[in-house]
């Protein structure tokens, strides 16, 4: 597995415990176009397919994240500690995160998902948050996208925690499964 093409790298390989089994970006601003991240496993840390941390902006265009696994957040794509992620025409399919954000997990960062799909992603059904997208103390914007058949105990499609905020527009949200009170959206905040 891994990216089939990348432009403007600016990143390093993952140090021990940093996650990002497919690609790890620390303060970098890589641009990926027409890439496939598949079958990557972050046994320690977030981001089975890709982990962006510590600032910088990762841009994804027409990429596929499929069958990646993360021990923490972001089975497909994890965004942490003031990093930013932008997806356009990108698909997150059948990724798994044990903590939250089976497709995409954001903790203290920002994600913009435009014309993107999150389908069949999941978290630990007994305690996970946000099968499609998890945002904790960060911001998520979703436009003209599809969130379908994702699974999590809290919020099958989306979960926002603490001071996290998710804005959704012109997006289909259907067939998601939540084990708690809500199948699609869960908000646990202050």
PDB file of N, CA and C in Angstrom, residues 152-158 176-187:
ATOM      1  N   UNK A 152     -20.256   3.833  14.266  1.00  0.00           N
ATOM      2  CA  UNK A 152     -19.557   4.158  15.510  1.00  0.00           C
ATOM      3  C   UNK A 152     -20.567   4.082  16.641  1.00  0.00           C
ATOM      4  N   UNK A 153     -20.097   3.915  17.853  1.00  0.00           N
ATOM      5  CA  UNK A 153     -21.012   3.901  18.975  1.00  0.00           C
ATOM      6  C   UNK A 153     -21.651   5.278  19.144  1.00  0.00           C
ATOM      7  N   UNK A 154     -20.841   6.332  19.045  1.00  0.00           N
ATOM      8  CA  UNK A 154     -21.338   7.705  19.125  1.00  0.00           C
ATOM      9  C   UNK A 154     -21.226   8.353  17.750  1.00  0.00           C
ATOM     10  N   UNK A 155     -22.337   8.567  17.062  1.00  0.00           N
ATOM     11  CA  UNK A 155     -22.348   9.265  15.787  1.00  0.00           C
ATOM     12  C   UNK A 155     -21.801   8.459  14.632  1.00  0.00           C
ATOM     13  N   UNK A 156     -22.652   7.709  13.964  1.00  0.00           N
ATOM     14  CA  UNK A 156     -22.208   6.893  12.841  1.00  0.00           C
ATOM     15  C   UNK A 156     -21.547   7.700  11.748  1.00  0.00           C
ATOM     16  N   UNK A 157     -22.106   8.859  11.398  1.00  0.00           N
ATOM     17  CA  UNK A 157     -21.530   9.714  10.358  1.00  0.00           C
ATOM     18  C   UNK A 157     -20.537  10.709  10.960  1.00  0.00           C
ATOM     19  N   UNK A 158     -20.999  11.494  11.966  1.00  0.00           N
ATOM     20  CA  UNK A 158     -20.197  12.580  12.531  1.00  0.00           C
ATOM     21  C   UNK A 158     -20.243  12.547  14.053  1.00  0.00           C
ATOM     22  N   UNK A 176     -26.097   5.432   8.047  1.00  0.00           N
ATOM     23  CA  UNK A 176     -25.043   5.310   9.049  1.00  0.00           C
ATOM     24  C   UNK A 176     -25.600   4.648  10.304  1.00  0.00           C
ATOM     25  N   UNK A 177     -24.743   4.014  11.078  1.00  0.00           N
ATOM     26  CA  UNK A 177     -25.179   3.283  12.263  1.00  0.00           C
ATOM     27  C   UNK A 177     -24.461   3.800  13.490  1.00  0.00           C
ATOM     28  N   UNK A 178     -25.243   4.220  14.487  1.00  0.00           N
ATOM     29  CA  UNK A 178     -24.697   4.639  15.775  1.00  0.00           C
ATOM     30  C   UNK A 178     -25.263   3.757  16.860  1.00  0.00           C
ATOM     31  N   UNK A 179     -24.435   3.244  17.734  1.00  0.00           N
ATOM     32  CA  UNK A 179     -24.883   2.359  18.804  1.00  0.00           C
ATOM     33  C   UNK A 179     -25.507   3.099  19.967  1.00  0.00           C
ATOM     34  N   UNK A 180     -25.244   4.394  20.096  1.00  0.00           N
ATOM     35  CA  UNK A 180     -25.770   5.217  21.177  1.00  0.00           C
ATOM     36  C   UNK A 180     -27.129   5.747  20.744  1.00  0.00           C
ATOM     37  N   UNK A 181     -27.484   6.948  21.095  1.00  0.00           N
ATOM     38  CA  UNK A 181     -28.803   7.502  20.798  1.00  0.00           C
ATOM     39  C   UNK A 181     -28.946   7.982  19.364  1.00  0.00           C
ATOM     40  N   UNK A 182     -27.834   8.254  18.676  1.00  0.00           N
ATOM     41  CA  UNK A 182     -27.925   8.870  17.362  1.00  0.00           C
ATOM     42  C   UNK A 182     -27.199   8.033  16.315  1.00  0.00           C
ATOM     43  N   UNK A 183     -27.863   7.782  15.192  1.00  0.00           N
ATOM     44  CA  UNK A 183     -27.237   7.040  14.117  1.00  0.00           C
ATOM     45  C   UNK A 183     -26.333   7.891  13.258  1.00  0.00           C
ATOM     46  N   UNK A 184     -26.618   9.175  13.118  1.00  0.00           N
ATOM     47  CA  UNK A 184     -25.846  10.016  12.204  1.00  0.00           C
ATOM     48  C   UNK A 184     -24.914  10.993  12.881  1.00  0.00           C
ATOM     49  N   UNK A 185     -25.420  11.754  13.868  1.00  0.00           N
ATOM     50  CA  UNK A 185     -24.625  12.843  14.448  1.00  0.00           C
ATOM     51  C   UNK A 185     -24.640  12.743  15.963  1.00  0.00           C
ATOM     52  N   UNK A 186     -23.476  12.953  16.567  1.00  0.00           N
ATOM     53  CA  UNK A 186     -23.366  12.956  18.032  1.00  0.00           C
ATOM     54  C   UNK A 186     -22.617  14.194  18.444  1.00  0.00           C
ATOM     55  N   UNK A 187     -23.148  14.922  19.425  1.00  0.00           N
ATOM     56  CA  UNK A 187     -22.468  16.099  19.962  1.00  0.00           C
ATOM     57  C   UNK A 187     -22.296  15.908  21.455  1.00  0.00           C
TER      58      UNK A 187
END
